[in-house]
XYZ file of C-alpha atoms in Angstrom:
618
model
C -54.369 91.215 -61.994
C -56.345 88.529 -60.183
C -58.581 87.883 -63.188
C -55.517 87.590 -65.400
C -54.031 84.962 -63.059
C -57.296 83.013 -63.082
C -57.358 83.132 -66.865
C -53.795 81.817 -67.057
C -54.623 78.910 -64.734
C -57.800 77.975 -66.633
C -55.805 78.012 -69.846
C -53.255 75.620 -68.393
C -56.026 73.433 -67.057
C -58.416 73.003 -69.923
C -56.928 74.009 -73.244
C -56.536 71.060 -75.593
C -53.243 71.349 -77.376
C -54.160 70.736 -81.002
C -51.964 71.615 -83.925
C -53.858 70.208 -86.875
C -51.221 68.279 -88.674
C -50.588 64.608 -87.914
C -53.206 62.238 -86.421
C -51.878 60.464 -83.353
C -51.889 56.965 -84.868
C -49.852 58.065 -87.882
C -47.111 59.876 -86.019
C -44.622 56.993 -86.394
C -44.753 57.255 -90.196
C -42.997 60.616 -89.901
C -40.090 59.206 -87.881
C -36.736 58.426 -89.438
C -34.798 55.221 -88.767
C -32.853 56.587 -85.796
C -36.044 57.847 -84.151
C -37.713 54.463 -84.653
C -34.712 52.797 -83.032
C -34.623 55.252 -80.150
C -38.337 55.025 -79.317
C -39.478 51.563 -80.410
C -36.124 49.771 -80.882
C -37.160 48.666 -84.376
C -35.654 49.339 -87.800
C -38.739 49.905 -89.968
C -42.226 51.388 -89.745
C -44.058 48.072 -90.153
C -42.375 46.719 -86.988
C -43.823 49.445 -84.757
C -46.099 47.997 -82.035
C -49.511 49.388 -81.111
C -49.066 52.687 -79.304
C -50.941 55.743 -78.071
C -49.975 59.388 -78.140
C -50.599 60.916 -74.723
C -50.222 64.276 -73.054
C -48.482 63.792 -69.705
C -48.941 66.418 -66.998
C -46.578 66.896 -64.104
C -46.741 68.910 -60.892
C -43.530 69.390 -58.959
C -43.787 69.573 -55.184
C -41.363 71.966 -53.535
C -40.036 69.814 -50.739
C -36.962 67.935 -49.631
C -38.259 64.613 -50.949
C -38.586 66.101 -54.459
C -41.957 64.609 -55.308
C -43.554 64.816 -58.730
C -47.225 64.171 -59.368
C -47.799 62.849 -62.879
C -51.066 61.979 -64.593
C -52.013 60.627 -68.008
C -54.411 58.233 -69.709
C -53.181 55.311 -71.799
C -54.910 52.190 -73.114
C -58.072 53.038 -71.205
C -56.360 53.515 -67.845
C -56.137 56.713 -65.812
C -52.677 56.722 -64.285
C -51.797 59.027 -61.404
C -48.241 58.618 -60.209
C -46.604 59.989 -57.085
C -42.956 59.896 -58.036
C -40.023 60.200 -55.664
C -36.480 60.847 -56.788
C -34.101 57.887 -56.652
C -30.902 59.535 -55.335
C -28.636 56.490 -55.058
C -28.835 55.104 -58.611
C -26.451 57.515 -60.308
C -23.601 59.563 -58.919
C -23.336 63.215 -59.826
C -21.037 62.225 -62.677
C -21.931 58.925 -64.343
C -18.893 57.805 -66.318
C -19.177 56.114 -69.693
C -16.620 54.507 -71.987
C -16.612 53.267 -75.545
C -14.863 49.981 -76.334
C -13.550 49.518 -79.852
C -11.679 46.573 -81.361
C -8.125 47.378 -82.391
C -6.337 44.861 -84.604
C -2.896 45.802 -83.330
C -3.560 46.632 -79.673
C -6.587 44.560 -78.668
C -9.588 46.399 -77.239
C -9.297 50.163 -76.938
C -11.232 51.894 -74.129
C -11.899 55.613 -74.266
C -13.808 57.595 -71.656
C -16.440 59.941 -73.066
C -16.984 63.526 -71.898
C -19.597 63.680 -69.174
C -22.973 65.253 -69.820
C -24.584 67.501 -67.270
C -27.293 66.127 -65.009
C -29.830 68.277 -66.873
C -28.992 66.520 -70.147
C -29.315 63.006 -68.730
C -32.251 63.602 -66.393
C -33.142 62.341 -62.926
C -34.475 58.928 -61.930
C -37.870 58.757 -60.220
C -39.952 55.885 -58.844
C -43.496 55.189 -57.664
C -43.360 51.933 -55.712
C -47.117 51.434 -55.411
C -47.644 51.779 -59.172
C -44.329 50.088 -60.064
C -43.254 53.080 -62.136
C -39.605 53.846 -62.919
C -39.070 56.958 -65.030
C -36.181 59.164 -66.088
C -37.341 62.797 -66.196
C -35.651 65.668 -67.980
C -36.625 68.724 -70.021
C -35.970 69.752 -73.591
C -33.020 72.151 -73.552
C -34.635 74.310 -76.251
C -38.307 74.658 -75.311
C -38.416 73.226 -71.771
C -40.890 70.461 -72.669
C -41.341 67.701 -70.108
C -39.621 64.477 -71.240
C -40.148 61.114 -69.529
C -38.516 57.803 -70.351
C -39.159 54.481 -68.617
C -41.783 51.963 -67.557
C -45.074 52.033 -65.671
C -46.408 48.805 -64.216
C -45.528 45.510 -65.809
C -45.748 46.407 -69.481
C -46.211 50.101 -70.342
C -43.240 51.848 -71.953
C -43.164 55.660 -71.924
C -41.031 57.533 -74.467
C -40.909 61.254 -75.324
C -42.071 62.282 -78.771
C -39.187 63.557 -80.961
C -38.877 67.329 -80.801
C -39.508 67.860 -84.519
C -42.925 66.179 -84.186
C -44.190 67.756 -80.966
C -45.618 70.865 -82.572
C -47.200 68.860 -85.408
C -48.780 66.122 -83.307
C -52.524 66.125 -82.765
C -53.193 65.646 -79.061
C -55.824 63.050 -78.130
C -59.165 64.335 -76.896
C -58.840 65.460 -73.305
C -61.332 67.395 -71.213
C -59.760 66.639 -67.814
C -59.117 69.642 -65.593
C -55.535 70.170 -64.543
C -56.372 70.573 -60.852
C -55.309 67.064 -59.785
C -56.846 65.587 -56.668
C -53.386 65.093 -55.167
C -53.164 68.844 -54.527
C -55.713 68.383 -51.780
C -59.352 69.378 -51.476
C -58.670 71.524 -48.416
C -56.201 73.724 -50.268
C -58.522 74.043 -53.262
C -61.524 75.025 -51.113
C -59.623 77.517 -48.996
C -57.768 79.187 -51.825
C -60.152 78.925 -54.746
C -58.302 79.364 -58.012
C -54.569 79.558 -57.277
C -52.799 82.822 -57.806
C -49.703 82.235 -59.934
C -47.790 84.772 -57.817
C -48.428 82.879 -54.575
C -45.920 80.434 -53.174
C -47.338 76.923 -53.210
C -45.687 73.488 -52.927
C -47.155 72.442 -56.295
C -46.500 75.651 -58.210
C -44.281 74.248 -60.970
C -46.307 72.500 -63.649
C -45.283 71.146 -67.028
C -46.610 68.891 -69.727
C -45.260 66.986 -72.697
C -46.329 64.732 -75.562
C -45.273 61.105 -75.251
C -45.571 57.722 -76.932
C -46.875 54.893 -74.726
C -46.775 51.264 -75.875
C -46.781 47.800 -74.372
C -43.419 46.115 -74.027
C -42.687 42.725 -75.498
C -43.291 39.749 -73.242
C -40.252 37.475 -73.120
C -41.675 34.009 -72.547
C -38.344 32.408 -71.816
C -36.464 31.183 -68.809
C -33.379 32.318 -66.981
C -30.654 29.972 -65.895
C -27.755 29.903 -63.497
C -24.465 28.152 -62.840
C -22.918 26.921 -59.618
C -19.449 28.163 -58.767
C -16.454 25.881 -59.094
C -14.278 25.329 -56.004
C -11.223 27.528 -55.659
C -9.028 24.492 -54.911
C -7.737 21.570 -56.929
C -9.970 18.463 -57.173
C -7.482 16.417 -55.103
C -7.594 18.851 -52.207
C -11.347 19.101 -52.501
C -11.806 15.335 -52.330
C -10.086 15.143 -48.956
C -12.030 18.066 -47.529
C -15.412 17.518 -49.160
C -17.485 16.382 -46.154
C -16.219 18.921 -43.639
C -16.293 21.654 -46.290
C -20.035 21.284 -46.942
C -20.816 21.301 -43.251
C -18.812 24.452 -42.665
C -20.523 26.131 -45.606
C -23.908 25.528 -44.049
C -22.730 27.052 -40.766
C -20.684 29.871 -42.210
C -19.916 32.853 -40.046
C -22.610 35.502 -39.885
C -21.991 39.206 -39.622
C -24.422 42.091 -39.401
C -24.930 43.689 -42.786
C -25.447 47.448 -42.896
C -29.001 48.748 -43.051
C -28.595 49.477 -46.777
C -26.234 47.828 -49.272
C -25.351 49.254 -52.660
C -24.395 46.737 -55.377
C -22.465 48.800 -57.919
C -23.240 47.567 -61.417
C -20.834 47.902 -64.326
C -23.098 47.856 -67.390
C -21.540 46.529 -70.609
C -23.674 47.115 -73.717
C -22.865 44.927 -76.718
C -22.621 46.232 -80.279
C -26.155 45.267 -81.287
C -27.461 46.968 -78.150
C -25.597 50.106 -79.193
C -27.162 49.962 -82.666
C -30.572 49.240 -81.141
C -30.598 52.787 -79.757
C -29.553 54.463 -82.978
C -25.857 54.629 -82.131
C -26.528 57.673 -79.937
C -24.355 57.678 -76.805
C -26.669 59.984 -74.834
C -29.726 57.889 -75.694
C -27.890 54.707 -74.659
C -27.016 56.345 -71.355
C -30.582 57.481 -70.725
C -31.993 54.084 -71.642
C -29.791 52.165 -69.238
C -30.275 54.632 -66.401
C -34.024 54.041 -66.875
C -33.412 50.297 -67.221
C -31.523 49.960 -63.929
C -33.952 52.311 -62.229
C -36.560 49.668 -63.067
C -34.350 46.863 -61.744
C -33.747 48.781 -58.519
C -37.511 49.188 -58.086
C -37.893 45.384 -57.828
C -35.552 45.359 -54.818
C -37.413 48.044 -52.890
C -39.578 45.353 -51.238
C -36.587 43.929 -49.359
C -36.180 45.054 -45.748
C -33.151 44.780 -43.469
C -30.759 44.901 -45.248
C -32.199 46.965 -48.056
C -30.722 46.616 -51.543
C -30.181 49.777 -53.573
C -28.748 49.385 -57.069
C -26.072 51.888 -58.121
C -24.506 52.232 -61.575
C -20.690 52.137 -61.463
C -20.292 52.975 -65.153
C -21.471 52.136 -68.662
C -19.316 50.654 -71.423
C -20.624 50.853 -74.992
C -19.225 48.371 -77.507
C -18.561 49.999 -80.882
C -17.842 46.719 -82.640
C -18.685 43.049 -82.180
C -15.077 42.157 -81.427
C -15.131 44.595 -78.502
C -16.885 41.784 -76.586
C -14.704 38.756 -77.449
C -16.311 36.662 -74.703
C -19.589 36.924 -76.644
C -18.232 36.579 -80.171
C -16.257 33.457 -79.334
C -19.459 31.765 -78.193
C -21.886 32.747 -80.922
C -24.101 29.992 -82.295
C -25.054 30.727 -85.878
C -25.938 34.323 -86.706
C -27.939 35.528 -83.732
C -27.602 33.105 -80.805
C -25.179 32.875 -77.904
C -24.009 29.877 -75.875
C -24.754 31.478 -72.516
C -22.822 29.147 -70.198
C -19.582 29.339 -72.173
C -19.950 33.081 -72.670
C -20.372 33.594 -68.922
C -17.190 31.612 -68.239
C -15.227 33.601 -70.814
C -16.628 36.879 -69.458
C -15.392 36.024 -65.965
C -11.938 35.111 -67.274
C -11.721 38.278 -69.357
C -12.612 40.496 -66.411
C -10.038 38.745 -64.220
C -7.352 39.862 -66.673
C -8.761 43.304 -67.514
C -7.638 46.156 -65.255
C -8.662 49.183 -67.292
C -12.300 49.241 -66.205
C -13.905 51.309 -63.432
C -14.355 49.784 -60.000
C -17.532 47.750 -59.557
C -19.178 44.971 -57.541
C -21.128 43.209 -60.290
C -20.566 43.275 -64.061
C -23.607 42.726 -66.282
C -23.411 42.366 -70.049
C -26.644 43.366 -71.786
C -26.973 41.743 -75.201
C -29.466 41.518 -78.033
C -28.295 37.998 -78.897
C -30.771 35.165 -78.423
C -29.235 33.253 -75.524
C -29.271 29.453 -75.474
C -27.901 26.409 -73.640
C -25.974 23.709 -75.490
C -27.542 20.286 -75.118
C -24.242 18.461 -75.420
C -21.046 19.285 -73.589
C -18.106 20.802 -75.329
C -16.966 24.170 -76.537
C -14.679 25.646 -79.134
C -11.155 25.664 -77.767
C -9.098 26.510 -80.830
C -9.077 28.699 -83.895
C -10.603 32.073 -84.600
C -13.997 33.333 -83.559
C -15.282 32.671 -87.099
C -14.080 29.051 -86.915
C -15.845 28.645 -83.577
C -19.084 30.032 -84.981
C -18.948 27.609 -87.923
C -18.285 24.726 -85.550
C -21.320 25.670 -83.436
C -23.617 26.409 -86.374
C -24.984 22.876 -86.610
C -24.842 22.029 -82.903
C -28.033 21.821 -80.891
C -28.429 24.849 -78.644
C -31.718 25.149 -76.791
C -32.981 28.690 -77.142
C -35.234 30.396 -74.631
C -32.658 31.364 -72.011
C -32.915 35.077 -71.257
C -30.189 35.416 -68.620
C -27.323 33.594 -66.954
C -25.381 34.174 -63.705
C -23.539 32.408 -60.872
C -25.477 31.688 -57.676
C -23.829 33.611 -54.839
C -21.207 35.024 -57.199
C -21.262 38.609 -55.915
C -17.817 39.665 -54.612
C -16.228 36.276 -55.402
C -13.181 35.570 -57.563
C -11.808 32.104 -58.293
C -8.031 32.469 -58.078
C -7.342 28.898 -59.221
C -9.369 29.298 -62.419
C -8.473 33.004 -62.759
C -12.111 33.946 -63.121
C -14.420 36.604 -61.675
C -17.717 35.058 -60.576
C -19.560 38.330 -59.974
C -20.889 38.423 -63.540
C -24.155 38.015 -65.427
C -25.418 38.155 -69.013
C -28.905 39.524 -69.710
C -30.888 39.563 -72.937
C -32.695 42.810 -73.782
C -34.334 43.508 -77.127
C -35.457 47.049 -76.322
C -38.539 48.450 -74.673
C -37.035 47.529 -71.287
C -37.846 43.868 -71.954
C -34.874 42.708 -69.874
C -35.644 44.508 -66.588
C -37.169 41.520 -64.799
C -34.505 39.217 -66.249
C -31.791 41.530 -64.884
C -33.467 41.581 -61.456
C -33.619 37.771 -61.599
C -29.926 37.397 -62.505
C -28.765 39.870 -59.855
C -30.904 37.794 -57.483
C -28.799 34.756 -58.397
C -25.587 36.688 -57.733
C -26.974 37.731 -54.346
C -27.481 34.108 -53.322
C -30.902 33.050 -54.652
C -31.672 29.814 -56.473
C -34.868 29.211 -58.411
C -37.992 28.730 -56.341
C -38.400 25.042 -55.591
C -34.637 24.350 -55.617
C -32.227 23.525 -52.777
C -29.360 25.804 -51.814
C -25.922 24.945 -53.252
C -23.642 23.297 -50.724
C -21.080 26.107 -50.763
C -23.722 28.658 -49.705
C -25.902 26.668 -47.358
C -28.825 28.574 -45.959
C -32.566 28.076 -46.398
C -32.696 27.415 -50.138
C -36.067 27.677 -51.891
C -37.616 24.227 -51.633
C -40.525 25.558 -49.560
C -41.655 27.847 -52.409
C -43.265 26.362 -55.488
C -41.919 27.145 -58.943
C -45.525 27.329 -60.136
C -46.286 30.283 -57.833
C -44.585 32.518 -60.387
C -42.437 34.910 -58.335
C -39.342 36.657 -59.745
C -37.070 33.659 -59.082
C -39.409 31.455 -61.109
C -39.840 31.749 -64.858
C -43.630 31.430 -64.833
C -44.047 35.182 -64.377
C -47.566 35.631 -65.734
C -49.239 37.414 -62.793
C -48.422 40.313 -60.457
C -46.323 37.872 -58.442
C -43.842 37.932 -61.301
C -42.726 41.333 -60.008
C -42.378 40.256 -56.380
C -39.935 38.148 -54.388
C -41.072 34.895 -52.820
C -40.598 34.387 -49.056
C -37.837 31.915 -49.927
C -35.942 34.496 -51.992
C -36.202 37.047 -49.184
C -34.835 34.495 -46.700
C -31.929 33.706 -49.053
C -31.099 37.399 -49.440
C -30.920 37.701 -45.654
C -28.647 34.650 -45.452
C -26.274 35.753 -48.211
C -26.057 39.449 -47.388
C -25.198 38.709 -43.766
C -22.531 36.182 -44.740
C -18.808 36.496 -45.312
C -18.752 36.749 -49.092
C -21.093 39.739 -49.445
C -18.987 42.341 -47.680
C -17.780 44.096 -50.856
C -21.371 45.346 -51.152
C -21.280 47.145 -47.819
C -19.572 50.373 -48.949
C -21.862 53.178 -50.030
C -20.963 54.423 -53.521
C -21.618 57.965 -52.323
C -19.424 57.817 -49.233
C -17.039 60.697 -48.814
C -14.247 60.809 -46.317
C -11.358 62.935 -45.210
C -7.834 61.665 -45.660
C -6.049 61.018 -42.384
C -2.579 62.530 -42.043
C -0.988 59.159 -41.188
C -2.088 56.715 -43.878
C -3.153 53.416 -42.262
C -1.789 51.328 -45.136
C 1.722 52.367 -44.114
C 1.196 50.880 -40.677
C -0.192 47.479 -41.750
C 0.963 45.289 -44.638
C -1.604 43.668 -46.939
C -1.150 40.328 -45.168
C -1.527 42.053 -41.810
C -4.778 43.656 -42.957
C -6.121 40.243 -44.002
C -4.991 38.721 -40.717
C -6.938 41.409 -38.889
C -10.026 40.668 -40.982
C -9.978 36.883 -41.285
C -6.774 35.551 -39.793
C -5.438 34.704 -43.266
C -3.231 36.243 -45.945
C -3.806 38.424 -49.009
C -4.482 36.618 -52.296
C -3.032 39.384 -54.493
C -0.467 42.090 -53.834
C -0.518 44.078 -57.061
C -2.453 47.198 -58.056
C -5.859 45.489 -57.873
C -5.784 45.642 -54.050
C -6.614 49.356 -54.171
C -10.049 48.548 -55.548
C -10.655 45.475 -53.376
C -8.377 43.598 -51.015
C -9.038 39.892 -51.562
C -8.222 37.694 -48.573
C -8.267 33.903 -48.491
C -11.325 32.629 -46.624
C -10.532 29.299 -44.959
C -14.199 28.434 -44.450
C -15.363 28.761 -48.039
C -12.034 28.132 -49.771
C -12.458 31.254 -51.913
C -10.603 34.524 -52.198
C -13.131 37.002 -50.829
C -13.189 40.805 -51.007
C -14.004 42.418 -47.692
C -12.989 45.981 -48.470
C -10.388 47.985 -50.410
C -6.869 47.973 -49.031
C -6.241 50.769 -46.548
C -5.157 54.127 -47.932
C -1.405 54.167 -48.410
C -1.055 50.376 -48.837
C 1.774 49.243 -51.139
C 0.704 48.162 -54.620
C 2.035 47.661 -58.130
C 5.814 47.561 -58.404
C 6.385 48.452 -54.760
C 7.034 52.148 -55.384
C 3.349 52.933 -55.571
C 0.611 53.242 -52.984
C -3.177 53.089 -52.898
C -4.829 56.492 -53.161
C -8.569 56.912 -53.680
C -8.955 53.376 -54.957
C -6.107 53.640 -57.487
C -2.462 52.605 -57.453
C -0.365 55.740 -57.992
C 3.201 56.955 -57.498
C 3.488 58.608 -54.116
C 4.270 62.313 -53.794
C 4.903 63.273 -50.201
C 3.416 66.749 -50.327
C 0.294 65.912 -52.338
C -2.861 65.049 -50.429
C -4.980 62.975 -52.825
C -8.701 63.349 -53.432
C -10.345 60.821 -51.129
C -13.890 61.393 -52.365
C -14.032 58.794 -55.129
C -13.462 55.576 -53.170
C -15.985 52.954 -54.218
C -16.113 49.187 -53.766
C -14.835 46.952 -56.517
C -14.588 43.406 -57.690
C -11.119 42.126 -58.521
C -9.560 43.138 -61.800
C -6.695 40.810 -62.508
C -3.299 40.953 -64.137
C -3.308 42.267 -67.696
C 0.006 40.717 -68.660
C -1.751 38.438 -71.160
C -3.983 41.163 -72.583
C -2.922 43.324 -75.500
C -2.309 46.932 -74.615
C -4.584 49.877 -75.172
C -4.365 53.623 -75.156
C -6.793 53.921 -72.259
C -6.182 57.305 -70.610
C -6.620 57.858 -66.902
C -8.008 61.129 -65.521
C -5.365 63.836 -65.167
C -5.565 63.728 -61.372
C -3.963 60.280 -61.314
C -1.870 60.336 -64.484
C 1.783 59.928 -63.682
């Protein structure tokens, strides 16, 4: 029995998996169009970048921290990863919607059935090696499947199932007994007995494609927020307003904050992944796992990205804020699109609760050299008008500085928005981290802080040093935050306007018998918080209660309205973050409360057949 166990282990360790069929460098020629799109995000075989076919080995450690030890060789490098599960990125049930244009009813949103966690996979990270990978197993043969990035430029994708048995594995004479197991264990135990219990017992392997991602040599941009008061009022208060902004009230942020990201994928992004909903979901879980990895360096408060939901656009007109601002065939006026996105989200109430909304697009973003925008006619008329205008390309992202949690009531616009360009292969990860950095209060390195935020700014850090909040990201610093950015995060996250980020997306609670919202009106709740009144008193308060902030002049979300608060037409109350008709003898599910940015009145938006979950349908 012992000799049989030893033989099994040696087989796992040293056998080279070779099925003489397809040489590794010709494997892409046997892929169909959808597989090319899913793996390389290209449409034809001649567009495939240089790649290597690798056999990735994984050891799973049986412990509470759920470690995985992964090793492989690619492009002449031996990579040994110690991966830890990222538990905060995705809830147990990640919700996803499709958005389709409807000529008679506007945009139609439909929630898709939820896949199991086994189908999607689990997010893992190795901070020291800057690896962010989604790991799952083939439901038919149990093969190890990894999807994500390692370091600054290596993309890892699983080989399609139909090609795994036909692929010729690269030469490999490395023993499976990885050094991470520990020399002491190996010496004391000799060859491991497969029947013995050991923390690294589970081992798997799988064939993968590894290639270098595209380098986007372009810059990101940002906009400053407009005041939430009329110009006449602002003129009288300008001097004292700037001074108060610099000395704004500080509060202690929690040890960890969780910005909840609503991910909106445009139509070309949907097509980029072969029109496969599950593949889109996996890609963007991996994508935001990579963004979250860039924030792991921050200490006190820590920033942990969480995905609030994913919306897939099934037609170009499902993102009117983009289509209205197209320049020619493939470019996008980023500043105007960001404004229209904020105004659309102010009016749209059918979306899940979130803190930050990020549109990921394949369009080539640009900035118009001259002022002006299309203010009349159809989207096609606007595109023709812009076709001959000068629009400087090279912008890869756009966001408002300090926009997180902020809504401009006067302009009816959500400021907690960003647009990020991604052409596949996770090319937009650093851009997304950069734009979220703007929303969390950072300007570009070398720039002063805007007057409405105050704080340290970034003038003490040189643009040329090439950190994340610069665009000269050509060294390892391009994946790190400058000291100035870290100081700005501290300033913003401990300030008044960041409090919508304080709620954990995984918080559960038990419903009290006497609902607090029945004891305090919305105005009374705002008076308790800031000594002011509520900005809105409709159904949006259940997601976030926006109170007027006298210091900044903005409507600021501090928290959702208390359970039981009046909302909607007055005969409804807030339950679990939604405005529902009250039934006295029904105790609602209190486990789904999550923070949200404002979602404004939809009276000017065409209707849709969006269906709520049965638990809240009235």
